[in-house]
Coordinates of C-alpha atoms in Angstrom, one line a residue:
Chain A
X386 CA 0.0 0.0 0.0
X387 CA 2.5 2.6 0.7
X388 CA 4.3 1.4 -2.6
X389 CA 0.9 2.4 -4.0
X390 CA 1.0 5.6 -2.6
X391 CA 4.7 6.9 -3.4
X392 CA 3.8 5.3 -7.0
X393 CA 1.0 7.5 -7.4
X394 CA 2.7 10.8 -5.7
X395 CA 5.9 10.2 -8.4
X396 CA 3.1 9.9 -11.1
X397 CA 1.5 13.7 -9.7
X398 CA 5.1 14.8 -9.9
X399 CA 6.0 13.8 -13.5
X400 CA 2.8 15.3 -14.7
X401 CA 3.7 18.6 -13.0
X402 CA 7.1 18.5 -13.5
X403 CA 6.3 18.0 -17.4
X404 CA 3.2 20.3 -17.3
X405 CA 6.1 23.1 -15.3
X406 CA 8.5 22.3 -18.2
X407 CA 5.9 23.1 -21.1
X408 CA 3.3 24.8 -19.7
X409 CA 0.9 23.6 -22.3
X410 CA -2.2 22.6 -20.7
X411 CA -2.3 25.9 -18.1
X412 CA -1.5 28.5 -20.6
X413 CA -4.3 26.9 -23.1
X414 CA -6.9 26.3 -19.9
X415 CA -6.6 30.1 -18.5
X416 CA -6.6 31.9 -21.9
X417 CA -9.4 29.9 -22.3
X418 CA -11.3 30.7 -19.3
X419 CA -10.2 34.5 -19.5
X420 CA -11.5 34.3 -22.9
X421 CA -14.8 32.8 -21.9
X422 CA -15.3 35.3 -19.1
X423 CA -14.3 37.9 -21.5
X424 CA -16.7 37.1 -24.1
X425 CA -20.0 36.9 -21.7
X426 CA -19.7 39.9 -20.6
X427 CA -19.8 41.2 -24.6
X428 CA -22.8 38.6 -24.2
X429 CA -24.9 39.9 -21.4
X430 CA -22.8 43.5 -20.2
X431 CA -24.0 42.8 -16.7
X432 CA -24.5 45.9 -14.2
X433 CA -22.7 45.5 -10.5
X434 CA -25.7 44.2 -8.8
X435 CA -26.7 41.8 -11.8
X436 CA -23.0 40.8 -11.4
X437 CA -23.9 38.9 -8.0
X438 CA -26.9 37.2 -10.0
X439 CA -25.2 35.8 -13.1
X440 CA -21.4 35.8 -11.8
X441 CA -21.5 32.5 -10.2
X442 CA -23.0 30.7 -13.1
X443 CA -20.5 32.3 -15.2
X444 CA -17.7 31.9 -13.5
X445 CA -18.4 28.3 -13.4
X446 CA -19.3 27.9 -16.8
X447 CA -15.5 29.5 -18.2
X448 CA -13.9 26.6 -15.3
X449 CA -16.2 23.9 -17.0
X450 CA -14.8 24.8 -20.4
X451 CA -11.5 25.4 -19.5
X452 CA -11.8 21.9 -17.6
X453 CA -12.7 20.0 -20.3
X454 CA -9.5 21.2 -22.5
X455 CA -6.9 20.2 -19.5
X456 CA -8.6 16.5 -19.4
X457 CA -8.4 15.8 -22.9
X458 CA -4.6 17.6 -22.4
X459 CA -3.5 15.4 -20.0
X460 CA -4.4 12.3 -21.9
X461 CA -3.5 13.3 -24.9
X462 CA 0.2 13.2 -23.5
X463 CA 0.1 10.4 -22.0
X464 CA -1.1 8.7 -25.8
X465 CA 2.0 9.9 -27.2
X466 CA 4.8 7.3 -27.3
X467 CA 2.9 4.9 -25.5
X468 CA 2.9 6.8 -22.3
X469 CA -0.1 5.0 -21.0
X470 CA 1.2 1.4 -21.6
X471 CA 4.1 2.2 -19.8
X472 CA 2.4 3.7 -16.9
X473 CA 0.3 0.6 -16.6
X474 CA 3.5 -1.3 -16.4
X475 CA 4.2 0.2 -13.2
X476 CA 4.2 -1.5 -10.2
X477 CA 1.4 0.3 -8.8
X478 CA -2.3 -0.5 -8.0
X479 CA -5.0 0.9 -11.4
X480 CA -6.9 3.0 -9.1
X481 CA -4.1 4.6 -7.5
X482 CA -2.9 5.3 -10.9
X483 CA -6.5 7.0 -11.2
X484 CA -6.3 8.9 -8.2
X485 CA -2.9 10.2 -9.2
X486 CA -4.3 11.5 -12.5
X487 CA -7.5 13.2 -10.9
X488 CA -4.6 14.8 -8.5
X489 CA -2.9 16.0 -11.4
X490 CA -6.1 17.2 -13.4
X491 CA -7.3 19.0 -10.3
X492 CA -3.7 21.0 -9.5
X493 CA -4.1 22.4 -12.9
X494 CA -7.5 23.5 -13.4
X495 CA -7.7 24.7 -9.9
X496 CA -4.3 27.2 -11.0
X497 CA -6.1 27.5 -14.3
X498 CA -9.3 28.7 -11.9
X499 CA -7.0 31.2 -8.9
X500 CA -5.3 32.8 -12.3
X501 CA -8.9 33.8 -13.8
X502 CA -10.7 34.8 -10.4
X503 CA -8.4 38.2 -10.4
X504 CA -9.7 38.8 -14.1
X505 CA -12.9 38.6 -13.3
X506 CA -12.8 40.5 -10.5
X507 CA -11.2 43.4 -12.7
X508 CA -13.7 42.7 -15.6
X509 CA -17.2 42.5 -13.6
X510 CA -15.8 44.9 -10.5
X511 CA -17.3 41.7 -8.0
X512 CA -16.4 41.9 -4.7
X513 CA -15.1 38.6 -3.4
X514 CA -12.4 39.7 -1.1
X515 CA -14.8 39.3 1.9
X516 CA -15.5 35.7 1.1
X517 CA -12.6 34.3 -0.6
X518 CA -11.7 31.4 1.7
X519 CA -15.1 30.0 1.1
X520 CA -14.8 30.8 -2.3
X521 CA -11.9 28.6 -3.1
X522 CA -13.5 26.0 -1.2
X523 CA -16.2 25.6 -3.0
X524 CA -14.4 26.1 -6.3
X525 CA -12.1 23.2 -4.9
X526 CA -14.7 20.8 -3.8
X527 CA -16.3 21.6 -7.5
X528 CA -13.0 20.8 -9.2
X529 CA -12.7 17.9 -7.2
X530 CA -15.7 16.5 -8.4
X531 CA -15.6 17.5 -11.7
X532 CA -12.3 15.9 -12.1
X533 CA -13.3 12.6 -10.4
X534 CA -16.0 12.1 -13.0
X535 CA -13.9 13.8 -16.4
X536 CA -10.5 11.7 -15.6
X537 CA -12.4 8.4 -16.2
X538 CA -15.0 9.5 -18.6
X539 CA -11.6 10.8 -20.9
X540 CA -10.2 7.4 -20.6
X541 CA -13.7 6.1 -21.9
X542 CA -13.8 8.4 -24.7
X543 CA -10.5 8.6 -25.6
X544 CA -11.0 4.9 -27.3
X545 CA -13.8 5.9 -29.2
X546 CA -13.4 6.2 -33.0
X547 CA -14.7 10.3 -32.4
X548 CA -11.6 10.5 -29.1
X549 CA -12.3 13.7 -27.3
X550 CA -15.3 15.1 -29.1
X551 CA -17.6 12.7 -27.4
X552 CA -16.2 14.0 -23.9
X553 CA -18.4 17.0 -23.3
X554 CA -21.3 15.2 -24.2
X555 CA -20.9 12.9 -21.5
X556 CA -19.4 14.8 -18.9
X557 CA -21.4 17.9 -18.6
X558 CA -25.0 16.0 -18.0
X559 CA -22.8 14.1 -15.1
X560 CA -21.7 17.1 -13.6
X561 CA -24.9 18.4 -13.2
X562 CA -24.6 18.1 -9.6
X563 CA -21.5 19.6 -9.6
X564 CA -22.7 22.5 -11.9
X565 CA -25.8 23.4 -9.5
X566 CA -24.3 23.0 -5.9
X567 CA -21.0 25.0 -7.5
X568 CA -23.1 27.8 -8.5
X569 CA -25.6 27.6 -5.9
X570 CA -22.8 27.8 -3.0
X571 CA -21.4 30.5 -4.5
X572 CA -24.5 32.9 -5.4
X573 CA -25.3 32.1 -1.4
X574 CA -21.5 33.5 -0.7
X575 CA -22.1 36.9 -3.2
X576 CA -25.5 37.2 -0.8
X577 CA -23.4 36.7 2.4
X578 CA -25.1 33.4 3.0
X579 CA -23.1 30.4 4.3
X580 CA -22.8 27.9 1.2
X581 CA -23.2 24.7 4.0
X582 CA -25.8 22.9 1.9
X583 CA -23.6 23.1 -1.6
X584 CA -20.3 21.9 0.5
X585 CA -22.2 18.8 1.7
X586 CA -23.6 17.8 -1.4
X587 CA -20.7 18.7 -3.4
X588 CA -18.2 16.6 -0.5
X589 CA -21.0 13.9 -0.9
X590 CA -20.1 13.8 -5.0
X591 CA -16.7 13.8 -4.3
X592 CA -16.7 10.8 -2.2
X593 CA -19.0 8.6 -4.0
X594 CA -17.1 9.0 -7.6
X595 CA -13.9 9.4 -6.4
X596 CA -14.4 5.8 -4.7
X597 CA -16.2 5.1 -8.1
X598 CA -13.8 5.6 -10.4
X599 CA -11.1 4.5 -7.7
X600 CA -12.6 0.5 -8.0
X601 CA -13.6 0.7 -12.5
X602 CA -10.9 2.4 -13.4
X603 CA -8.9 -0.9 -13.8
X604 CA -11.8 -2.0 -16.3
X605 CA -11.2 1.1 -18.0
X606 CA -7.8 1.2 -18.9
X607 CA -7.2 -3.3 -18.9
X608 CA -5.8 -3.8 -22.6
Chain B
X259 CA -34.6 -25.2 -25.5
X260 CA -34.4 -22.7 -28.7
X261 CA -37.9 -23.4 -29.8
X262 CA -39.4 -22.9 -26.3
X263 CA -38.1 -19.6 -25.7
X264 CA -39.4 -18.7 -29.8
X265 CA -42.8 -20.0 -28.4
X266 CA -42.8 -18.3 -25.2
X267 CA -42.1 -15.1 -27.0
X268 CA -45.0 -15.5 -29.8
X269 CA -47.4 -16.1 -26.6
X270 CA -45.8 -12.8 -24.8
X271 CA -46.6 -11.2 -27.8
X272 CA -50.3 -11.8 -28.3
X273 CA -50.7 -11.3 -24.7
X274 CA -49.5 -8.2 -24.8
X275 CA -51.3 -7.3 -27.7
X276 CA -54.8 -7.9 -26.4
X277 CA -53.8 -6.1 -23.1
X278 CA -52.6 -2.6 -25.0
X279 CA -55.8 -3.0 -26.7
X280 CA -57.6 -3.2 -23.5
X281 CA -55.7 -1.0 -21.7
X282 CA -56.7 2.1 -24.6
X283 CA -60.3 1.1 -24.0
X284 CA -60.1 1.3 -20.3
X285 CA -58.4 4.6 -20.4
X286 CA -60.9 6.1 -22.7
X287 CA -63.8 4.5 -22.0
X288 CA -64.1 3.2 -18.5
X289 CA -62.1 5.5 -16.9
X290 CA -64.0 8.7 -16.1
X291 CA -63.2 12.4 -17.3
X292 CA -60.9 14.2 -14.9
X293 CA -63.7 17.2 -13.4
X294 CA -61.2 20.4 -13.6
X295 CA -58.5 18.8 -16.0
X296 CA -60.9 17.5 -18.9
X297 CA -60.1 14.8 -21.3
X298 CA -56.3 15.9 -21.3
X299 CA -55.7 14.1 -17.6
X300 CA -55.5 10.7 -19.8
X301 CA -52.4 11.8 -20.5
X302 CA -50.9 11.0 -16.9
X303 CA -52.0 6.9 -17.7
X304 CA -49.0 7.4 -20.2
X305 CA -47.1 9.6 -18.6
X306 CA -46.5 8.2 -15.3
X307 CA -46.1 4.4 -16.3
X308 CA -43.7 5.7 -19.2
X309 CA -41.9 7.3 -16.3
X310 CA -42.0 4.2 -14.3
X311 CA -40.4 2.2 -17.0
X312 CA -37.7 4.6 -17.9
X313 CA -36.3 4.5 -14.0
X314 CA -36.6 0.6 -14.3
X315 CA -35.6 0.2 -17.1
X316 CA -31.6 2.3 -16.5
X317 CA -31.8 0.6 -13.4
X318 CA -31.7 -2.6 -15.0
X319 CA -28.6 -0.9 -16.9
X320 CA -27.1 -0.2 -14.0
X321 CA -27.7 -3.9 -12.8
X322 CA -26.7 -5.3 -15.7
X323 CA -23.6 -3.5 -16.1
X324 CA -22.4 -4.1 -12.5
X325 CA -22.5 -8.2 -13.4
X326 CA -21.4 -7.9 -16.7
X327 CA -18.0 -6.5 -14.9
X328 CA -18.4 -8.7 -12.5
X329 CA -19.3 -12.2 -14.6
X330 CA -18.1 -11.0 -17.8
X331 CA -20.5 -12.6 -19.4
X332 CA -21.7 -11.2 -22.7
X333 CA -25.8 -11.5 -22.1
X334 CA -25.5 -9.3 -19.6
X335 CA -24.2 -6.8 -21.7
X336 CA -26.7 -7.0 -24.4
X337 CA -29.0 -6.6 -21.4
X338 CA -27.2 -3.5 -20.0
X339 CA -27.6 -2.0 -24.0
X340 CA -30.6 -3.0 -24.8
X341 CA -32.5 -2.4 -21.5
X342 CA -30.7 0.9 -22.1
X343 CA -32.2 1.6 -25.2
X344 CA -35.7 1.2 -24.2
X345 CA -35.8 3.1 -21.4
X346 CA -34.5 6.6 -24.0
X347 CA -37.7 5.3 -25.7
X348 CA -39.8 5.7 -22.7
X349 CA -37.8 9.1 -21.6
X350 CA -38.2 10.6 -24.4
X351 CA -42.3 9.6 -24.5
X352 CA -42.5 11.3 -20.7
X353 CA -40.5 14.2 -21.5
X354 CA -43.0 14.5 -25.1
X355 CA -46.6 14.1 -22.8
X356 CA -45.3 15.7 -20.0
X357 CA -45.0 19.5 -21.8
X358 CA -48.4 18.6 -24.0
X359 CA -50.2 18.0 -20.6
X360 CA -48.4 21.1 -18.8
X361 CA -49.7 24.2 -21.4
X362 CA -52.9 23.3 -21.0
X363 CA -52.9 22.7 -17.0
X364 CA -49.9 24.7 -15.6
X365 CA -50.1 27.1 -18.5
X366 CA -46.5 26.7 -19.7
X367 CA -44.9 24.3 -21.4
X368 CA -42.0 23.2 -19.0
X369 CA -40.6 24.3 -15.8
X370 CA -37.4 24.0 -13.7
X371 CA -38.7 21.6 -11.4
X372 CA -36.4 18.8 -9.7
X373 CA -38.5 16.0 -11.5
X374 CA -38.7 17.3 -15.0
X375 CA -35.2 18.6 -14.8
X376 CA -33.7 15.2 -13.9
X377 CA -35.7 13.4 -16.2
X378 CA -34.5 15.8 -19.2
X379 CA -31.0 15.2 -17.3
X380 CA -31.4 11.6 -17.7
X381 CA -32.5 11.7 -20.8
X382 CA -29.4 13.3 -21.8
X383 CA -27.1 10.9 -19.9
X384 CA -28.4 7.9 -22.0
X385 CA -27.9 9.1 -25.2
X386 CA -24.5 10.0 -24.4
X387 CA -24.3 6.2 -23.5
X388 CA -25.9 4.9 -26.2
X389 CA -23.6 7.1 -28.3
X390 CA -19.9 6.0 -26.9
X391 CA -21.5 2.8 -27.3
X392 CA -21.6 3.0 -31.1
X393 CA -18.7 4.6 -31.0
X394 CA -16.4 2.2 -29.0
X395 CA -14.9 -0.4 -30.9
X396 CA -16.1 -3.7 -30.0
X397 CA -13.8 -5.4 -28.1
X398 CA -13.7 -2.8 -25.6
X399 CA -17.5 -2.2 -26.0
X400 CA -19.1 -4.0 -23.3
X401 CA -16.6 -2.9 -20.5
X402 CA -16.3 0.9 -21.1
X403 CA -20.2 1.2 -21.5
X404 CA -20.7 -1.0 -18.3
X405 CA -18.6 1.7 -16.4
X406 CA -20.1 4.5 -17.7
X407 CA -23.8 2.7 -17.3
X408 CA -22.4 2.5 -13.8
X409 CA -21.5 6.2 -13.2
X410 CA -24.8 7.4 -15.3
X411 CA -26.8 5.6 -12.8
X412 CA -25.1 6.6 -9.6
X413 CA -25.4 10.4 -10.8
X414 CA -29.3 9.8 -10.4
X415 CA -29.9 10.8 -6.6
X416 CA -26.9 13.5 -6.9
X417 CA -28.9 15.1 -10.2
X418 CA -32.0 15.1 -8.3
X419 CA -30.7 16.2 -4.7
X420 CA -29.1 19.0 -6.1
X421 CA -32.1 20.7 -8.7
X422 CA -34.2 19.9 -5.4
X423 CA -32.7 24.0 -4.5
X424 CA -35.2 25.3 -6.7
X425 CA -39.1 25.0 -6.4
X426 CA -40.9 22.4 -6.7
X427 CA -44.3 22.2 -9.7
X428 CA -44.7 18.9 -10.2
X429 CA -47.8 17.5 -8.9
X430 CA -47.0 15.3 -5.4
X431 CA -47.5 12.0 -6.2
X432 CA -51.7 11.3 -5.9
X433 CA -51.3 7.4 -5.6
X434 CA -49.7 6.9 -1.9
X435 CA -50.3 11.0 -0.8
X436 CA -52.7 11.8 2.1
X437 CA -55.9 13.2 2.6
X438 CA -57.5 14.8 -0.5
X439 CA -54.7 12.9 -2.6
X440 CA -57.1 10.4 -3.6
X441 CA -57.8 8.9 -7.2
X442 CA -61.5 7.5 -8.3
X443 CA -61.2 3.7 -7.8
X444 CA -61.8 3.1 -11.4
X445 CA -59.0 5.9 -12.0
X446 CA -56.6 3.8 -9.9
X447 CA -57.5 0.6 -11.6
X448 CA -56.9 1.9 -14.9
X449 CA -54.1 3.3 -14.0
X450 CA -52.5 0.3 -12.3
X451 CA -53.8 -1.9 -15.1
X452 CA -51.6 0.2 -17.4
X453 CA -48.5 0.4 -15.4
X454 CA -48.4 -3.2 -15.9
X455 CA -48.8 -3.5 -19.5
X456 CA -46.2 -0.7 -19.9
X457 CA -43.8 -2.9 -17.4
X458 CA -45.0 -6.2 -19.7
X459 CA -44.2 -4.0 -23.0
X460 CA -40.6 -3.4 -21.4
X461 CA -40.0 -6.4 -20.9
X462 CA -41.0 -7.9 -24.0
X463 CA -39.3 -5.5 -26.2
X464 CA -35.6 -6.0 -23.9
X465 CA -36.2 -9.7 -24.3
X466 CA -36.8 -10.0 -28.2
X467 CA -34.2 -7.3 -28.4
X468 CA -31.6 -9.6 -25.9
X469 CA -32.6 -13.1 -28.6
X470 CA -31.5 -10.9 -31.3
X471 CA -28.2 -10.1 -29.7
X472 CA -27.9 -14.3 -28.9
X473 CA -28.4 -14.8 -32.2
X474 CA -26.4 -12.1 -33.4
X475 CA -23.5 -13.4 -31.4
X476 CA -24.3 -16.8 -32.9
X477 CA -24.4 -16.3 -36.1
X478 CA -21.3 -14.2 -36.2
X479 CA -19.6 -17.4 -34.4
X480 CA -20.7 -19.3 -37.0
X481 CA -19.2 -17.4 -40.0
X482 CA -15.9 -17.4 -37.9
X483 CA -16.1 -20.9 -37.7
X484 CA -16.5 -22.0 -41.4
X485 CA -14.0 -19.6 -42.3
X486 CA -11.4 -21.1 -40.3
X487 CA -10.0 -24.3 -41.7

């Protein structure tokens, strides 16, 4: 078990290591975001107290997009020279191998996410400072979730003959839950509510798909 | 063995049949007009049993795809698909009666309600699984769509716990609710009388559909057979 675990934190490391050395996936997932949060407010030109209403749901729509790009990213590499083949030759248990790859997936959109928060405070003049522990909580507990459910679904569609176009259309009616207790804990922080109900259900998702994906991801990825 | 199950199917058939006949004259003659509603409240002895068969029907996915990894065995699988398939039917029948019987009752044509929501949700899960289906190639088929057949199902409760947030429309269920919930007797028999021939419809369509797959499957290792020497 604890060669399980150091497998899977050496497998975090070479992901960020590489992701540090190119700095593909980040720059591509926060121009991406900025660019989505940039391009709703051309869409709806929101005043400051319309901002609290739609801001949420915005914000969270840009992290969905921009999430989507770093899990087909991160496969993508891992396709390339039969990165994956290898990595299943590793000593180390499938569903740690899973967890390590949610891990990565979640370091990077969460940076992708802290690097577009100050833009959209600039762009939508929001005030978040008061609340911004909570914030980031919530946005983690999203990302967590999000990511528990998009590493495996990539895997899945990754072997289809249509790879990563099928991805979105899987993984945005499962993250529903996500979606809606992301958005809903944080409209309840922009009306100085306490977001409790959206962290249980969101720590609730987490759990069950982490564990989930944890025990099928072996199925997943056998040859 | 082969022969018996052909025989047992014909049977099913006819039964079935003469019950969906009977059912349509029980619902629009022996059942009487709703008072405040009017002829449209037949809709809900379509509705609701639809509804009923497209929850058992992914749960039978769900079951189905949680042996197949387990068994590996490839009737379960055509079980998992087709049972899969069936239910979009009877989604996409609920989510097509439910807005015709909303205008003229609610006044609108659809509303953010838990129920409708996570049915349309549903709705949209499946046909993402019956797309990577066609879209996996087959030796990998039955395995990748079991998982995600697993994680569709398991986002169920989630999907509906969290639209629960916003108000609820929907009318509260009439069948098991308490005082002034109450159905006409004859109501509740025809309405019972069709939930089962909906359930019997299910499962006769995922059955013939399952004895195609077998013989499908057959077939195919038939052809591999004669080509081999």
């Amino acid at each position: 078990m604890t060669g399980d675990f150091a497998g899977a934190l050496s497998i975090l490391r070479k992901d960020i290591l590489i992701e540090l050395r190119t700095r593909q996936a980040l720059l591509a997932m926060t121009l991406f975001a900025l660019l989505t949060v940039l391009i709703l407010a051309f869409a709806f030109e929101p005043t400051r107290e319309e901002v609290k209403a739609i801001g949420p749901g915005l914000l969270w729509v840009a992290f969905a997009f921009s999430g989507t790009i770093g899990l087909e990213h991160t496969l993508s590499t891992e396709r390339e020279e039969g990165g994956m083949e290898a990595l299943l030759l590793a000593p180390v248990d499938r569903g740690m191998i899973y967890l390590a790859k949610a891990a990565a997936n979640i370091v990077f959109m969460t940076a992708a996410e802290v690097v577009t928060l100050p833009f959209f405070v600039v762009f939508y003049n929001a005030d978040i400072a008061s609340f911004l522990p909570e914030l980031l909580l919530v946005n983690l507990l999203g990302t967590i979730g999000f990511c528990a459910v998009g590493t495996l679904l990539s895997v899945v569609t990754a072997q289809t003959k249509m790879r990563g176009v099928l991805l979105p259309v899987i993984l945005f009616p499962m993250i529903v839950p996500v979606f809606l207790a992301a958005v809903e804990g944080t409209s309840a922080l922009f009306r100085g509510d306490a977001p409790s109900g959206a962290i249980r259900l969101l720590a609730v998702y987490d759990i069950v798909f982490l564990a989930v994906g944890f025990m099928t991801f072996g199925f997943v990825v056998e040859e | 063995m082969n022969r018996n199950r052909a025989l047992i199917d014909s049977i099913l058939l006819i039964l079935l049949g003469a019950l969906m006949v009977a059912d349509l004259f029980l619902i629009f003659r022996f059942a009487p007009v709703e008072r405040t509603m009017g002829p449209i409240q037949k809709i809900f002895y379509f509705h609701v049993p639809s509804a009923w068969v497209a929850f058992l029907a992914f749960f039978v996915t769900f079951l189905a795809s949680v042996t197949y990894l387990v068994t590996k065995r490839e009737s379960h699988d055509c079980v998992a698909s087709s049972s899969a398939a069936v239910g979009m039917l009877f989604c996409t029948i609920v989510l097509v009666t439910g807005p015709i019987w909303g205008k003229p009752v609610w006044g609108i044509w659809w509303t953010w309600d838990p129920r409708l929501t996570s049915t349309l949700v549903l709705w949209f899960i499946y046909v993402a699984y019956l797309l990577i289906r066609s879209y996996l190639p087959g030796a990998r088929r039955a395995t990748l769509s079991a998982v995600v057949g697993i994680f569709g199902f398991l986002n169920v409760p989630l999907v509906y716990m969290s639209i629960r947030w916003w108000r609820t429309q929907h009318p509260q269920p009439v069948l098991a609710g308490g005082e002034g919930s109450g159905l006409d007797p004859r109501m509740k028999l025809v309405f019972f009388f069709s939930l089962f021939v909906f359930t019997l419809l299910y499962y006769v369509i995922v059955r013939l559909r399952v004895r195609l797959g077998s013989l499908e499957a057959r077939a195919s290792r038939l052809l591999e057979e004669r080509r081999l020497p």
